[in-house]
Amino acid sequence: LNSARNQFIVGFAIFNSMSIAGPGGYFANVEGNPFGDSNFAAILLSIFSSPMIIAFIAAFTLDNTVKGTREERGLHVWDAI
């Protein structure tokens, strides 16, 4: 976590997960299912109600889209294998 890129990705993922699915987030105060009444809507609600999954999706997306060196992305470790 020595680069500003990695600190931003981790911080944004944590903030995003708490603001969407955390104790004071969007899904904490919603009554019913905002996605609808189908089985697929229930699956979406269970996915987006978990802060860990929201953080994973945000961090995975940002890590693969924000430009960075191989060292910043942790890819240099896999070269030794």
mmCIF file of C-alpha atoms in Angstrom:
data_model
loop_
_atom_site.group_PDB
_atom_site.id
_atom_site.type_symbol
_atom_site.label_atom_id
_atom_site.label_comp_id
_atom_site.label_asym_id
_atom_site.label_seq_id
_atom_site.Cartn_x
_atom_site.Cartn_y
_atom_site.Cartn_z
ATOM 1 C CA LEU A 1 0.000 0.000 0.000
ATOM 2 C CA ASN A 2 2.837 2.358 -0.758
ATOM 3 C CA SER A 3 1.223 3.901 -3.833
ATOM 4 C CA ALA A 4 -1.596 6.404 -3.939
ATOM 5 C CA ARG A 5 -3.301 4.205 -6.542
ATOM 6 C CA ASN A 6 -3.621 1.247 -4.182
ATOM 7 C CA GLN A 7 -4.652 3.423 -1.238
ATOM 8 C CA PHE A 8 -7.399 4.980 -3.347
ATOM 9 C CA ILE A 9 -8.672 1.588 -4.511
ATOM 10 C CA VAL A 10 -8.827 0.159 -0.986
ATOM 11 C CA GLY A 11 -10.359 3.324 0.486
ATOM 12 C CA PHE A 12 -12.949 3.665 -2.257
ATOM 13 C CA ALA A 13 -13.927 0.008 -1.989
ATOM 14 C CA ILE A 14 -14.449 0.262 1.773
ATOM 15 C CA PHE A 15 -16.350 3.558 1.512
ATOM 16 C CA ASN A 16 -18.486 2.256 -1.339
ATOM 17 C CA SER A 17 -19.371 -0.945 0.502
ATOM 18 C CA MET A 18 -20.369 0.914 3.662
ATOM 19 C CA SER A 19 -22.413 3.520 1.796
ATOM 20 C CA ILE A 20 -24.369 0.896 -0.157
ATOM 21 C CA ALA A 21 -24.698 -2.126 2.120
ATOM 22 C CA GLY A 22 -23.361 -0.991 5.490
ATOM 23 C CA PRO A 23 -25.322 -0.244 8.667
ATOM 24 C CA GLY A 24 -26.256 3.258 7.487
ATOM 25 C CA GLY A 25 -26.152 2.493 3.776
ATOM 26 C CA TYR A 26 -28.826 2.475 1.132
ATOM 27 C CA PHE A 27 -30.074 -1.080 1.686
ATOM 28 C CA ALA A 28 -30.320 -0.633 5.474
ATOM 29 C CA ASN A 29 -33.333 1.666 5.124
ATOM 30 C CA VAL A 30 -35.102 0.170 2.093
ATOM 31 C CA GLU A 31 -38.370 -1.644 2.688
ATOM 32 C CA GLY A 32 -39.077 -4.509 0.344
ATOM 33 C CA ASN A 33 -36.941 -5.433 -2.619
ATOM 34 C CA PRO A 34 -36.040 -2.489 -4.873
ATOM 35 C CA PHE A 35 -35.182 -4.897 -7.713
ATOM 36 C CA GLY A 36 -38.681 -6.391 -7.965
ATOM 37 C CA ASP A 37 -40.446 -9.582 -6.898
ATOM 38 C CA SER A 38 -38.796 -12.268 -9.025
ATOM 39 C CA ASN A 39 -36.268 -14.887 -7.971
ATOM 40 C CA PHE A 40 -33.536 -12.994 -9.840
ATOM 41 C CA ALA A 41 -34.426 -9.870 -7.844
ATOM 42 C CA ALA A 42 -33.968 -11.822 -4.614
ATOM 43 C CA ILE A 43 -30.527 -12.948 -5.793
ATOM 44 C CA LEU A 44 -29.549 -9.365 -6.641
ATOM 45 C CA LEU A 45 -30.741 -8.156 -3.236
ATOM 46 C CA SER A 46 -28.681 -10.782 -1.442
ATOM 47 C CA ILE A 47 -25.588 -9.864 -3.489
ATOM 48 C CA PHE A 48 -25.903 -6.106 -3.034
ATOM 49 C CA SER A 49 -26.773 -6.390 0.670
ATOM 50 C CA SER A 50 -23.364 -7.837 1.532
ATOM 51 C CA PRO A 51 -20.630 -5.235 2.160
ATOM 52 C CA MET A 52 -17.897 -7.785 1.391
ATOM 53 C CA ILE A 53 -19.251 -8.467 -2.088
ATOM 54 C CA ILE A 54 -19.676 -4.751 -2.815
ATOM 55 C CA ALA A 55 -16.069 -4.100 -1.707
ATOM 56 C CA PHE A 56 -14.821 -7.000 -3.838
ATOM 57 C CA ILE A 57 -16.651 -5.796 -6.951
ATOM 58 C CA ALA A 58 -15.415 -2.207 -6.497
ATOM 59 C CA ALA A 59 -11.794 -3.192 -5.781
ATOM 60 C CA PHE A 60 -11.674 -5.788 -8.578
ATOM 61 C CA THR A 61 -13.082 -3.340 -11.111
ATOM 62 C CA LEU A 62 -10.776 -0.488 -10.117
ATOM 63 C CA ASP A 63 -7.671 -2.682 -9.895
ATOM 64 C CA ASN A 64 -8.224 -3.903 -13.430
ATOM 65 C CA THR A 65 -9.149 -0.529 -14.966
ATOM 66 C CA VAL A 66 -6.900 2.043 -13.238
ATOM 67 C CA LYS A 67 -3.472 2.179 -14.848
ATOM 68 C CA GLY A 68 -0.551 1.013 -12.740
ATOM 69 C CA THR A 69 2.779 -0.743 -12.936
ATOM 70 C CA ARG A 70 3.149 -4.521 -12.538
ATOM 71 C CA GLU A 71 4.548 -3.939 -9.036
ATOM 72 C CA GLU A 72 1.615 -1.754 -7.986
ATOM 73 C CA ARG A 73 -0.830 -4.374 -9.221
ATOM 74 C CA GLY A 74 1.035 -7.263 -7.546
ATOM 75 C CA LEU A 75 1.667 -9.086 -10.799
ATOM 76 C CA HIS A 76 5.434 -9.294 -10.304
ATOM 77 C CA VAL A 77 4.886 -11.984 -7.644
ATOM 78 C CA TRP A 78 3.418 -14.327 -10.246
ATOM 79 C CA ASP A 79 6.508 -14.021 -12.464
ATOM 80 C CA ALA A 80 8.514 -16.099 -9.987
ATOM 81 C CA ILE A 81 6.060 -18.993 -10.159
#
